[in-house]
PDB file of C-alpha atoms and ligand atoms in Angstrom:
ATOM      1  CA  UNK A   1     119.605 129.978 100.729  1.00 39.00           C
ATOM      2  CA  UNK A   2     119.823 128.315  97.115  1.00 38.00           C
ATOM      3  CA  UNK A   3     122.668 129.016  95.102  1.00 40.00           C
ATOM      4  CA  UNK A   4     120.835 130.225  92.367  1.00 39.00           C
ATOM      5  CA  UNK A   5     119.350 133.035  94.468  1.00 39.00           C
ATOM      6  CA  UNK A   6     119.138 136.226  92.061  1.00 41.00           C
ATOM      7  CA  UNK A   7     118.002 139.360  94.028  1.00 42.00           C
ATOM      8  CA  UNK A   8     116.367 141.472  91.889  1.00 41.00           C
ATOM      9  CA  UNK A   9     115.648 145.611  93.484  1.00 41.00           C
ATOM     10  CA  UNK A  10     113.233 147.327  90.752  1.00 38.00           C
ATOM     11  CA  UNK A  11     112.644 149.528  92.874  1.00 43.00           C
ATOM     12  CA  UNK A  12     115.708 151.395  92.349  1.00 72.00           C
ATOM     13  CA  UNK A  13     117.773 152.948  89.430  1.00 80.00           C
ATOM     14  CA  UNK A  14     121.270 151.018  89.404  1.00 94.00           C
ATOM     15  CA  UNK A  15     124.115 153.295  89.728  1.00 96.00           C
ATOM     16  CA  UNK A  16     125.794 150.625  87.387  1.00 98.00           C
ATOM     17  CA  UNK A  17     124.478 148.650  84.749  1.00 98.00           C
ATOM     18  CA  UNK A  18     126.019 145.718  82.858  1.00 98.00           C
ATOM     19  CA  UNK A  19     123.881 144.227  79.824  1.00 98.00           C
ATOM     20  CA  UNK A  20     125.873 141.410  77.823  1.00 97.00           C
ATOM     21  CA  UNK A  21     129.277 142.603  78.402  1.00 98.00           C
ATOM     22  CA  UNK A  22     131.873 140.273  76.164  1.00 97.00           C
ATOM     23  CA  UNK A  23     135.545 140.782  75.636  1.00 97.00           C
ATOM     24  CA  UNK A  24     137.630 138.640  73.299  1.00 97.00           C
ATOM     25  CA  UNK A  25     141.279 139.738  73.372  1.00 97.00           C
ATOM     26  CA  UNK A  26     142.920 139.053  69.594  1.00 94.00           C
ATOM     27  CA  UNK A  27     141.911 138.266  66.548  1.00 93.00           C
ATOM     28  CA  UNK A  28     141.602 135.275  63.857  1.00 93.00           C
ATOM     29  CA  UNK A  29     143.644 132.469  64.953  1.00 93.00           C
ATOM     30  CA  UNK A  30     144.819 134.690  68.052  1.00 93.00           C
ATOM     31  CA  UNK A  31     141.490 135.388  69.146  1.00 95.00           C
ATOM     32  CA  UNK A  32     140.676 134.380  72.824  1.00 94.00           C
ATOM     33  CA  UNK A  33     137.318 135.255  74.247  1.00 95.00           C
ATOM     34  CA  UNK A  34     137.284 136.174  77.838  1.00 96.00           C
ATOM     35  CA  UNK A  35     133.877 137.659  78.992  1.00 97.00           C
ATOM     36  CA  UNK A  36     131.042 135.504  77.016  1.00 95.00           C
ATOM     37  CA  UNK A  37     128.151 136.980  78.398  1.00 95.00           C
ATOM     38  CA  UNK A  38     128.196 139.430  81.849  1.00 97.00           C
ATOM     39  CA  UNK A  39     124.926 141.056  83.280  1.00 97.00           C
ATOM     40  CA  UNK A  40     124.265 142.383  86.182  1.00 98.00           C
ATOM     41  CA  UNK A  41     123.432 145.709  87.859  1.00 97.00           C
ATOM     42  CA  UNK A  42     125.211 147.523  91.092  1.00 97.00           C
ATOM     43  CA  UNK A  43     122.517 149.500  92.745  1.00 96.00           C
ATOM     44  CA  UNK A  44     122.879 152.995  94.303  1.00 94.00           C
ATOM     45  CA  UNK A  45     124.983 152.921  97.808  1.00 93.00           C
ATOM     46  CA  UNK A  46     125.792 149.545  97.800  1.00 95.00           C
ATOM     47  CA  UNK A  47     128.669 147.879  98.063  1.00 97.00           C
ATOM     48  CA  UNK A  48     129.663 144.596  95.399  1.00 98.00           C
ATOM     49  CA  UNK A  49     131.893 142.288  95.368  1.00 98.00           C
ATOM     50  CA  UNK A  50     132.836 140.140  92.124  1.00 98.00           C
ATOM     51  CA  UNK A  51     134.596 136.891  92.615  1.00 97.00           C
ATOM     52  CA  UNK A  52     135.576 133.913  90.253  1.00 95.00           C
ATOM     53  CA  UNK A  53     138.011 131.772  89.230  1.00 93.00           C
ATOM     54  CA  UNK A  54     141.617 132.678  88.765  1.00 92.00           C
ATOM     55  CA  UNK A  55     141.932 133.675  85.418  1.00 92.00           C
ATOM     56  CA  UNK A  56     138.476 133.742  84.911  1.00 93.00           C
ATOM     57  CA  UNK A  57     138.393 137.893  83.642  1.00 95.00           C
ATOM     58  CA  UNK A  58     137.497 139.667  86.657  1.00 95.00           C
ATOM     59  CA  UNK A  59     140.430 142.086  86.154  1.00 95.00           C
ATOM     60  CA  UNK A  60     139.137 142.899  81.958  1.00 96.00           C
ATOM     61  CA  UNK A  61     135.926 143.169  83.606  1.00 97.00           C
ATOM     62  CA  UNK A  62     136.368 145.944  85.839  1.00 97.00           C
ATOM     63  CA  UNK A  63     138.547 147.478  83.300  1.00 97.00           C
ATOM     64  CA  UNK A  64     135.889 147.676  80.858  1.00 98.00           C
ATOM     65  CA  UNK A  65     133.421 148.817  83.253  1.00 98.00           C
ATOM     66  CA  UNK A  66     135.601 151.929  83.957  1.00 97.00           C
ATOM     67  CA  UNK A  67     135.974 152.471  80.676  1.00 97.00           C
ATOM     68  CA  UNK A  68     140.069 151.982  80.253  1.00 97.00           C
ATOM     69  CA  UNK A  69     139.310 148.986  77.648  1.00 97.00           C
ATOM     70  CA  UNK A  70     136.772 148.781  75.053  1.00 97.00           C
ATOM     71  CA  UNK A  71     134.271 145.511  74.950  1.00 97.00           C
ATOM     72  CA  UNK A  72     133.508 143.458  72.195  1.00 97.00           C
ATOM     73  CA  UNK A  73     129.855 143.598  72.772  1.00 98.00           C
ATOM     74  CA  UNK A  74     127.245 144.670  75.253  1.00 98.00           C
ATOM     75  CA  UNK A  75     126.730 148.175  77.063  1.00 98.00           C
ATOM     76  CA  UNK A  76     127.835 149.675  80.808  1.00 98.00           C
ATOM     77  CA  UNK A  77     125.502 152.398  82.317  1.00 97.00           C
ATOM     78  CA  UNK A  78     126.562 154.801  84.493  1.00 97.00           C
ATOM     79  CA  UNK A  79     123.712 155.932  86.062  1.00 95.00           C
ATOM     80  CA  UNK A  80     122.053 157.090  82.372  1.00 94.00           C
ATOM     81  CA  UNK A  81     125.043 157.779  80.333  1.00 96.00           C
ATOM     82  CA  UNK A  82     127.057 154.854  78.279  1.00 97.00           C
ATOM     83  CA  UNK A  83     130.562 154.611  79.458  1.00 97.00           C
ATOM     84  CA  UNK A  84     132.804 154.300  76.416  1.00 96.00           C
ATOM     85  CA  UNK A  85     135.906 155.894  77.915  1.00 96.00           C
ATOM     86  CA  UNK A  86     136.939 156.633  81.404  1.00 94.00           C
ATOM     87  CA  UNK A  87     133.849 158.724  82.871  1.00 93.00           C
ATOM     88  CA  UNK A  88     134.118 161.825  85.696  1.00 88.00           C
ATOM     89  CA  UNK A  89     131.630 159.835  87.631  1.00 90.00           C
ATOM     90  CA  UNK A  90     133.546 156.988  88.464  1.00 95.00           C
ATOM     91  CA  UNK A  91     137.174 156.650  89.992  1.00 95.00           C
ATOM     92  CA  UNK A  92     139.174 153.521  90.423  1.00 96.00           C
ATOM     93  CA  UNK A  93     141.925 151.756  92.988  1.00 96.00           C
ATOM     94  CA  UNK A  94     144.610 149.531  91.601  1.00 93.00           C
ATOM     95  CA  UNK A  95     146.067 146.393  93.422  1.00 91.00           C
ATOM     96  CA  UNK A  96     149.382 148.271  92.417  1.00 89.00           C
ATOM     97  CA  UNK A  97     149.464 151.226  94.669  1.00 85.00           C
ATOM     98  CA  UNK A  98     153.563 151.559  93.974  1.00 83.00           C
ATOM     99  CA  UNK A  99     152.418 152.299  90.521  1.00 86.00           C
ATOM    100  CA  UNK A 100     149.419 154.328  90.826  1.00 89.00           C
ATOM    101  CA  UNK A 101     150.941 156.964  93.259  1.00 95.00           C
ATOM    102  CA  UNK A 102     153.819 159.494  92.049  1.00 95.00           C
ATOM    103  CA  UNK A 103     156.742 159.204  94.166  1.00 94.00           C
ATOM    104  CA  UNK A 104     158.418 162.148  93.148  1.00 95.00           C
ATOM    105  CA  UNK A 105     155.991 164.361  94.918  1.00 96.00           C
ATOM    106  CA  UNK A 106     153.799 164.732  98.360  1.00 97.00           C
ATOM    107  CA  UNK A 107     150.611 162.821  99.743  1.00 97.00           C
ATOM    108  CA  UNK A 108     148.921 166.139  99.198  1.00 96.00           C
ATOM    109  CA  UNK A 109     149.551 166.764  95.507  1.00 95.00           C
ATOM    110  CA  UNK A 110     149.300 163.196  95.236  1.00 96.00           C
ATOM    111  CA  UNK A 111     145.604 163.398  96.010  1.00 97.00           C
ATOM    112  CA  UNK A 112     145.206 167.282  94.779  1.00 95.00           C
ATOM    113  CA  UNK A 113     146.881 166.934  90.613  1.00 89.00           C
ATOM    114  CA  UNK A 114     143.644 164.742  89.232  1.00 86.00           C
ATOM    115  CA  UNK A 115     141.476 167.214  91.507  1.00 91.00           C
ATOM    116  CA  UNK A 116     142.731 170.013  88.724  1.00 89.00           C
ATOM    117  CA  UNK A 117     140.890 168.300  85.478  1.00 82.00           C
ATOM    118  CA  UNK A 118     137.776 169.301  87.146  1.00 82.00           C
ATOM    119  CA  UNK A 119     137.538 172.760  85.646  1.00 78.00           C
ATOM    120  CA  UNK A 120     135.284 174.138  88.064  1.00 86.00           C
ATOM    121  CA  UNK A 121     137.166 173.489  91.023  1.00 90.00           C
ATOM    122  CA  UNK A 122     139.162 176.349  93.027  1.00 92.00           C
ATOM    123  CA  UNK A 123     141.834 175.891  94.478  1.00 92.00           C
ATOM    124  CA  UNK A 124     140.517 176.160  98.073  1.00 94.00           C
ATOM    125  CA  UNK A 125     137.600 173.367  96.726  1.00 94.00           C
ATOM    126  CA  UNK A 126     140.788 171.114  95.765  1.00 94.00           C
ATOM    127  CA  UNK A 127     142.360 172.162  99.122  1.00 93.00           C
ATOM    128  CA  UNK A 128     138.941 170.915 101.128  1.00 94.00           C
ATOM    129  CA  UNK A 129     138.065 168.273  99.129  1.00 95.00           C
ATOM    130  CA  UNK A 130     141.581 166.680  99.605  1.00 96.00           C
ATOM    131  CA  UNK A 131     141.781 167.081 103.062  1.00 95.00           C
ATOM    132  CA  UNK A 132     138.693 165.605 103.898  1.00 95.00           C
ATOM    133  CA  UNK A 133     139.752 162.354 101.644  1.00 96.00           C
ATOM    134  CA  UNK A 134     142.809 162.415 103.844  1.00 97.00           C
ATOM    135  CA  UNK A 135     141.243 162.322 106.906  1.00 95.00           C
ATOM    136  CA  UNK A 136     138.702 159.592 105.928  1.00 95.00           C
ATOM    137  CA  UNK A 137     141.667 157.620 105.094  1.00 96.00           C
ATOM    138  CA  UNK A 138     143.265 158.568 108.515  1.00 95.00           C
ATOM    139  CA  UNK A 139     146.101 160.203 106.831  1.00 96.00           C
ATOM    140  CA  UNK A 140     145.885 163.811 108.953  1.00 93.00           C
ATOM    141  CA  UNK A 141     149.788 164.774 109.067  1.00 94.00           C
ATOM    142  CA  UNK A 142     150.720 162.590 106.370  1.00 96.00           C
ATOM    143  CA  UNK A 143     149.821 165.758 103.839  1.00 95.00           C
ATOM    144  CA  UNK A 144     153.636 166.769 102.928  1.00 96.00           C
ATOM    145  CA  UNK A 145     155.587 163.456 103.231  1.00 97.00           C
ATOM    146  CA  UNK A 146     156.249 161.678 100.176  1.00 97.00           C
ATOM    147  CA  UNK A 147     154.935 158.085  99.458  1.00 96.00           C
ATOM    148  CA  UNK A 148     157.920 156.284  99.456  1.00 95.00           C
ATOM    149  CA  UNK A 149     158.018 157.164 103.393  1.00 96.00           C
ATOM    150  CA  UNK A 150     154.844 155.533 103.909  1.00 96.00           C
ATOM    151  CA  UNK A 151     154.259 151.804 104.540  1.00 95.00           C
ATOM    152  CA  UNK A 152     152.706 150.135 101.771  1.00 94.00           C
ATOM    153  CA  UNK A 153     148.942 150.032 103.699  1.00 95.00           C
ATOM    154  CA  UNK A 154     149.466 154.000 103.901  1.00 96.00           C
ATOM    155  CA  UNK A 155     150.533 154.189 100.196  1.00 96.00           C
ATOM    156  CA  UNK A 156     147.125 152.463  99.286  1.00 95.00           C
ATOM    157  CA  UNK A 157     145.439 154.815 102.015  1.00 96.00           C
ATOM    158  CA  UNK A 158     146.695 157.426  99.813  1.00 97.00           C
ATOM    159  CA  UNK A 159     145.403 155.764  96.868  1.00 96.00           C
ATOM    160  CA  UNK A 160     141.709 155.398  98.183  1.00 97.00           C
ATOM    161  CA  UNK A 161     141.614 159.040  99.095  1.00 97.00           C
ATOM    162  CA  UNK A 162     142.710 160.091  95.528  1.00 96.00           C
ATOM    163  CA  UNK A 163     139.222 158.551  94.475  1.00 96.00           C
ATOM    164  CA  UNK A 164     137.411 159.735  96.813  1.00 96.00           C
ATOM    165  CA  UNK A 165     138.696 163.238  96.701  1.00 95.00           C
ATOM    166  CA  UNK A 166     136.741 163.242  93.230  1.00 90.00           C
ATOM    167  CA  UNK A 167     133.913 162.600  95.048  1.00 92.00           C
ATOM    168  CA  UNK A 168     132.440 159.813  92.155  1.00 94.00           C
ATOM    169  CA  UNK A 169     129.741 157.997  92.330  1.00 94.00           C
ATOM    170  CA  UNK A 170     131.020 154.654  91.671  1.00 97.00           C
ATOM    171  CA  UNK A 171     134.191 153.903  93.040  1.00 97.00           C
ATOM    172  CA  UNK A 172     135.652 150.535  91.808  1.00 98.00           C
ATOM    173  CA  UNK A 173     138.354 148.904  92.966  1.00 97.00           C
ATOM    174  CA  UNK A 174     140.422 145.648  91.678  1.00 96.00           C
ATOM    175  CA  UNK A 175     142.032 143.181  94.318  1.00 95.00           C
ATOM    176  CA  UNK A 176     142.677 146.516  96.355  1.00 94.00           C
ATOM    177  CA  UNK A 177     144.301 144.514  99.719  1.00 93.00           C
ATOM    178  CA  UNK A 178     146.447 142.163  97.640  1.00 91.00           C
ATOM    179  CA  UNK A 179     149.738 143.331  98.004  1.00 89.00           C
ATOM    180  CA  UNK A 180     149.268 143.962 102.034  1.00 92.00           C
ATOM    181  CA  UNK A 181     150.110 142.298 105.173  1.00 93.00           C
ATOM    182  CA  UNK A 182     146.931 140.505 106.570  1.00 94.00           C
ATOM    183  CA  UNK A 183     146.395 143.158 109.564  1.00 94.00           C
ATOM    184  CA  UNK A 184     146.804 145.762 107.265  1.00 94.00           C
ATOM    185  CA  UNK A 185     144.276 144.290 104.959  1.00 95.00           C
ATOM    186  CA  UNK A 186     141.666 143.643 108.054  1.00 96.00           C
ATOM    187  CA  UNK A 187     142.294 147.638 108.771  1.00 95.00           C
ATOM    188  CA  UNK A 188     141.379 148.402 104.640  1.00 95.00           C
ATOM    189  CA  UNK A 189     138.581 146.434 104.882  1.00 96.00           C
ATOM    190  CA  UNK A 190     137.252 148.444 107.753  1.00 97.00           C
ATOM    191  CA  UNK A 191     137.959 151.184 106.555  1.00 96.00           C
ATOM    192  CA  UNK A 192     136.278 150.411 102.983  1.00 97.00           C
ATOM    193  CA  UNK A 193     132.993 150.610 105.631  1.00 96.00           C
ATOM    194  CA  UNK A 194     133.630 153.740 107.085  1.00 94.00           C
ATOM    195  CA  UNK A 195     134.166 155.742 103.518  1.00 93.00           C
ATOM    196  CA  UNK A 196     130.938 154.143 101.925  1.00 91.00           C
ATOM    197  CA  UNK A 197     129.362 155.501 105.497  1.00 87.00           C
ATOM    198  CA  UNK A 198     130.860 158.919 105.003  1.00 89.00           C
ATOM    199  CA  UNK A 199     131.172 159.334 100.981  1.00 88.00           C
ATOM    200  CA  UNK A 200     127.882 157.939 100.307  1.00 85.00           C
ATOM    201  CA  UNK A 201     129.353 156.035  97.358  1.00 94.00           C
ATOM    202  CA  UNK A 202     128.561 153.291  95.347  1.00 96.00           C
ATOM    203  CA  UNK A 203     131.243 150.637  95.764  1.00 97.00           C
ATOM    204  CA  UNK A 204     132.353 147.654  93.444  1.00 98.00           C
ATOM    205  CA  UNK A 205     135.311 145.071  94.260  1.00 98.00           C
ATOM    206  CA  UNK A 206     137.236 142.490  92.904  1.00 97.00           C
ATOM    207  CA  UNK A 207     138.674 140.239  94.747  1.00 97.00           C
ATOM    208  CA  UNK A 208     140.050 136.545  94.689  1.00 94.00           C
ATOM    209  CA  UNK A 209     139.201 136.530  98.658  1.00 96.00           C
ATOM    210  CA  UNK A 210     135.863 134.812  99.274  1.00 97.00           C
ATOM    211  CA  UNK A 211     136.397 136.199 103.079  1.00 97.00           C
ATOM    212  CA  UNK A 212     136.867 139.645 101.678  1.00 98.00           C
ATOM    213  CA  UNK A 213     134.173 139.603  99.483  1.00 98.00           C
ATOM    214  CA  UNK A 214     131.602 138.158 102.222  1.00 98.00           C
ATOM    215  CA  UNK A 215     133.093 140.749 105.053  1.00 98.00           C
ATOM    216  CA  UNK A 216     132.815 143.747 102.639  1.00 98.00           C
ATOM    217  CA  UNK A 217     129.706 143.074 100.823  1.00 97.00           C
ATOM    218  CA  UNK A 218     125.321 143.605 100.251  1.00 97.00           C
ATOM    219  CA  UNK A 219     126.014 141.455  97.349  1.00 98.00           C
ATOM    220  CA  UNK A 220     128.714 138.963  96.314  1.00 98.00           C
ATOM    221  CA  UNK A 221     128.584 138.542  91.953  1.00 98.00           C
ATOM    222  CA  UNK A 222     130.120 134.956  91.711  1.00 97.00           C
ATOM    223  CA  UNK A 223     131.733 134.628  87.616  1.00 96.00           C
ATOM    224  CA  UNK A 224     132.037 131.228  86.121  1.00 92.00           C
ATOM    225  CA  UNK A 225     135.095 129.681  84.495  1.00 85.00           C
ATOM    226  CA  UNK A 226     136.017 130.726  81.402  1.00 77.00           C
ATOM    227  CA  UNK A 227     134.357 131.757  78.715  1.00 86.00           C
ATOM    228  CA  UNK A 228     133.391 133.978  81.660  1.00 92.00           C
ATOM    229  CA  UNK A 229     129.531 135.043  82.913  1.00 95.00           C
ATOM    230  CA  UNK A 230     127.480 135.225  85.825  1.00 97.00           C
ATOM    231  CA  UNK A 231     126.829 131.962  87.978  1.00 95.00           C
ATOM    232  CA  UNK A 232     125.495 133.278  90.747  1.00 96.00           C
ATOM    233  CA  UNK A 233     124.240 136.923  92.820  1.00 98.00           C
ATOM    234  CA  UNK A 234     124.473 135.822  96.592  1.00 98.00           C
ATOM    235  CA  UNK A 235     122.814 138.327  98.938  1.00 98.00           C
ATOM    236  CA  UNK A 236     124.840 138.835 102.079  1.00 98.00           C
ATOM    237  CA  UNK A 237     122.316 139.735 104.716  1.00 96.00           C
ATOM    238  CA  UNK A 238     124.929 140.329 107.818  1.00 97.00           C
ATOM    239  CA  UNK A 239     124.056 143.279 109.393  1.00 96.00           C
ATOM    240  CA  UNK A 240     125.901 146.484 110.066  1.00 95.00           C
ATOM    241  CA  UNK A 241     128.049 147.707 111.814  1.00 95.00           C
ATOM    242  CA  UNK A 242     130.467 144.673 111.152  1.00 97.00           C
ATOM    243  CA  UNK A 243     133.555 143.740 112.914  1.00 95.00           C
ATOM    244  CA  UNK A 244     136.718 141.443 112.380  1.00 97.00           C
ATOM    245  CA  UNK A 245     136.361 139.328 114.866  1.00 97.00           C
ATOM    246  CA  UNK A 246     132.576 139.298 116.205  1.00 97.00           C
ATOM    247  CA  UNK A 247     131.209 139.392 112.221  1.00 98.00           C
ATOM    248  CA  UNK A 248     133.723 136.653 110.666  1.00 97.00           C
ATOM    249  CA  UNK A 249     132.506 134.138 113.852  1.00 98.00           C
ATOM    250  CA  UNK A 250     129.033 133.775 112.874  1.00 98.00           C
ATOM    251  CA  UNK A 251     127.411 130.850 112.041  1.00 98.00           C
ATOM    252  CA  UNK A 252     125.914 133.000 107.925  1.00 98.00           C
ATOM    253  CA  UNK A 253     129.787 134.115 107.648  1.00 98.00           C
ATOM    254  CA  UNK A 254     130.610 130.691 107.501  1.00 98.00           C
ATOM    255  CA  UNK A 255     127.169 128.851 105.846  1.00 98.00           C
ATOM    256  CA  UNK A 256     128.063 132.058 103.026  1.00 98.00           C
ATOM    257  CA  UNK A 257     131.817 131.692 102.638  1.00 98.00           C
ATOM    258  CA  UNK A 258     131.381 128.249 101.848  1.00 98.00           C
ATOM    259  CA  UNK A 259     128.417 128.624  99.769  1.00 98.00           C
ATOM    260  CA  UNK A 260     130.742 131.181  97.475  1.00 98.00           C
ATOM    261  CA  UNK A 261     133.605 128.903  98.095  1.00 97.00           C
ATOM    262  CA  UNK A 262     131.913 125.858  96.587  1.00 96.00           C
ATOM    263  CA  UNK A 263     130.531 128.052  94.067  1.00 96.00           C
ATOM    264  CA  UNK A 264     133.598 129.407  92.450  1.00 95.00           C
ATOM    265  CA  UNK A 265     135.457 125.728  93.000  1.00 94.00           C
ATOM    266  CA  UNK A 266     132.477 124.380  90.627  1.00 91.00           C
ATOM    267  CA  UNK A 267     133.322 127.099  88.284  1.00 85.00           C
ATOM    268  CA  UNK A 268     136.870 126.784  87.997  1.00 81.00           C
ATOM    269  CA  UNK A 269     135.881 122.760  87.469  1.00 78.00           C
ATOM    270  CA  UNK A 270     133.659 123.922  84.277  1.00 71.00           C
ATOM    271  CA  UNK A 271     135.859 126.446  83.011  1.00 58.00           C
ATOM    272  CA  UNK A 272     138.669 123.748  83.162  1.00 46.00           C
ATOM    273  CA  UNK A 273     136.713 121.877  81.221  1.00 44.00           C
ATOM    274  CA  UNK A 274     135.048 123.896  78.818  1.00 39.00           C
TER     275      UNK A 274
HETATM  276  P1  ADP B 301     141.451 137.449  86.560  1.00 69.27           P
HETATM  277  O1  ADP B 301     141.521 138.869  87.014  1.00 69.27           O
HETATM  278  O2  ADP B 301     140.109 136.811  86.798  1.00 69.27           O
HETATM  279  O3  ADP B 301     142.548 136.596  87.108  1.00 69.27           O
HETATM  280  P2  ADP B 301     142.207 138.547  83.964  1.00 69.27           P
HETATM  281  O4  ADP B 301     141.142 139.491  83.566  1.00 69.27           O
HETATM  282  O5  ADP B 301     143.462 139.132  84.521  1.00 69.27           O
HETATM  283  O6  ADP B 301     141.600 137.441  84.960  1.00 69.27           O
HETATM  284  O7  ADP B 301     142.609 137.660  82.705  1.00 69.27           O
HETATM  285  C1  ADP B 301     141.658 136.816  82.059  1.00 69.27           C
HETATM  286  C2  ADP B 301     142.329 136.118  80.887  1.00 69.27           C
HETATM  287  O8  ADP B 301     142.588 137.101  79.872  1.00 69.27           O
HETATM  288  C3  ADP B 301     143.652 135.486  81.245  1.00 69.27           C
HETATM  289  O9  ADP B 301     143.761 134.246  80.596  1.00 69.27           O
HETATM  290  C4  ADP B 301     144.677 136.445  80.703  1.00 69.27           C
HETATM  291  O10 ADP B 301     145.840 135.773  80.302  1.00 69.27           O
HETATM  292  C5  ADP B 301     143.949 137.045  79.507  1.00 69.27           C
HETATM  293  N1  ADP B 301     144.399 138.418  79.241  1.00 69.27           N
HETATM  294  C6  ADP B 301     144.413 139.451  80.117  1.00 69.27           C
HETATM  295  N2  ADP B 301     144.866 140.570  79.530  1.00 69.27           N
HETATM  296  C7  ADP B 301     145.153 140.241  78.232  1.00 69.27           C
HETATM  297  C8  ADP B 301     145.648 140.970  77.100  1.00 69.27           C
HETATM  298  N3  ADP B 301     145.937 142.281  77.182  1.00 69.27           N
HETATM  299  N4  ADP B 301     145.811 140.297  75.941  1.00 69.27           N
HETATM  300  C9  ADP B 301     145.494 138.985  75.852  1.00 69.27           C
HETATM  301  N5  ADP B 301     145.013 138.240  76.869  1.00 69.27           N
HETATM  302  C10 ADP B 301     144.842 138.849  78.053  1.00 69.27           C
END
């Protein structure tokens, strides 16, 4: 495997497509551009990680891909429609689960209040689709506690199935294991398998954990140093089902978490000096 490798699927219509993308935050003298030049596409079903250099923009990147914060140039396709503010299609999980939930109120209307800007829903739609999210989270009995009685893995459980109780189909999540205990985050990551299984969703990632992005991943999008683009698209072959222990002791784990490893050091090297 080169490190160059660039899989390209023309086969198929990407569920996400990035031509371009730039982002320079300020202006005049302040001006500091972050995102140079970004392209790439995420195709149907599959799941992406995006991994880089600290600093490098991978958090204003997935921001303006969901559209919470407008680019300086280039377009994002969902599916065929531009995304220029935050579209139905596509829901998103914060590192920050703390802030992202409502404490004030239950797991269930935790997951059910977004459910209610979909007009067409009834209430016994919300009712379904939220319990289903919760049980694909493993959250059955959880439904009326509130989430400052949960542990913080739970609390980001809770999180996940508030996207995917919108059913989207892109779900994209920043650094979404950060702030949890490594056995927790082995349990997320398994369980980030088992929704794409069952939801049937298109899934996008950022993480500073080459491990993570490897373990998770059909594709690993490696971002240079800043002014940020794309250095590399590493195809992880590993097959499926994968496990903790059996998966992360191959022989390709290893040869591709230090291919990406090397890869981003080089970056942050550039970028440095750039
Ligand atoms: P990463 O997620 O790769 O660590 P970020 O996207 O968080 O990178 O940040 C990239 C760069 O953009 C950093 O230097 C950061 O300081 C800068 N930055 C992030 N948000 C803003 C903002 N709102 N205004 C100005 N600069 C910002």
């Amino acid at each position: 495997m080169t490190e160059t490798t660039v899989i390209t699927r023309q086969s198929a219509d990407p569920a996400l497509s990035v031509r371009g993308l730039a982002k320079t935050y300020g202006t005049g003298e302040n001006a500091r551009v972050v995102l140079a030049d970004v392209t790439f596409d995420v195709f149907s079903r599959e799941t992406v990680c995006i991994v880089g250099p600290s600093g490098a923009g991978k958090t204003t990147l997935l921001r303006c891909l969901a559209g919470l914060l407008p680019r300086t140039a280039g377009t994002v396709m969902l599916g065929s429609t531009e995304v220029v503010s935050p579209p139905e299609r596509l829901a998103v999980v914060f590192q920050d689960y703390s802030r992202s939930l409502m404490p004030w109120t239950t797991v269930r209307a935790n997951v059910d209040l977004p459910l209610r800007k979909i007009k067409e829903l009834s209430k016994a739609d919300r009712c379904r689709r939220a319990n289903d999210a919760l049980a694909s989270v493993g959250l059955e009995g959880c439904e009326d506690l509130h989430p400052w009685q949960l542990s913080g893995g739970m609390q980001q459980r809770v999180a996940i199935a508030r996207a995917l109780a919108y059913e989207p189909s892109v779900l994209l999540m920043d650094e979404p294991f950060a702030s949890v205990d490594a056995q927790t985050r082995a349990d997320l990551e398994d369980l980030t398998h088992t929704i794409k299984a069952r939801y049937d969703v298109t899934i996008l990632v950022v993480t500073h954990d080459i491990e993570e992005s490897v373990y998770l991943s059909d594709r690993v999008i490696v971002l240079s140093g800043s002014p940020t683009g794309v250095t590399s698209i590493v195809p992880i072959g590993l097959n499926y089902p994968r496990d903790q222990v059996t998966t992360k002791s191959m022989a390709e784990f290893a040869e591709l978490r230090a291919n990406i490893l090397g890869m981003v050091r080089r970056s942050a090297t550039t970028g440095d000096e750039a």
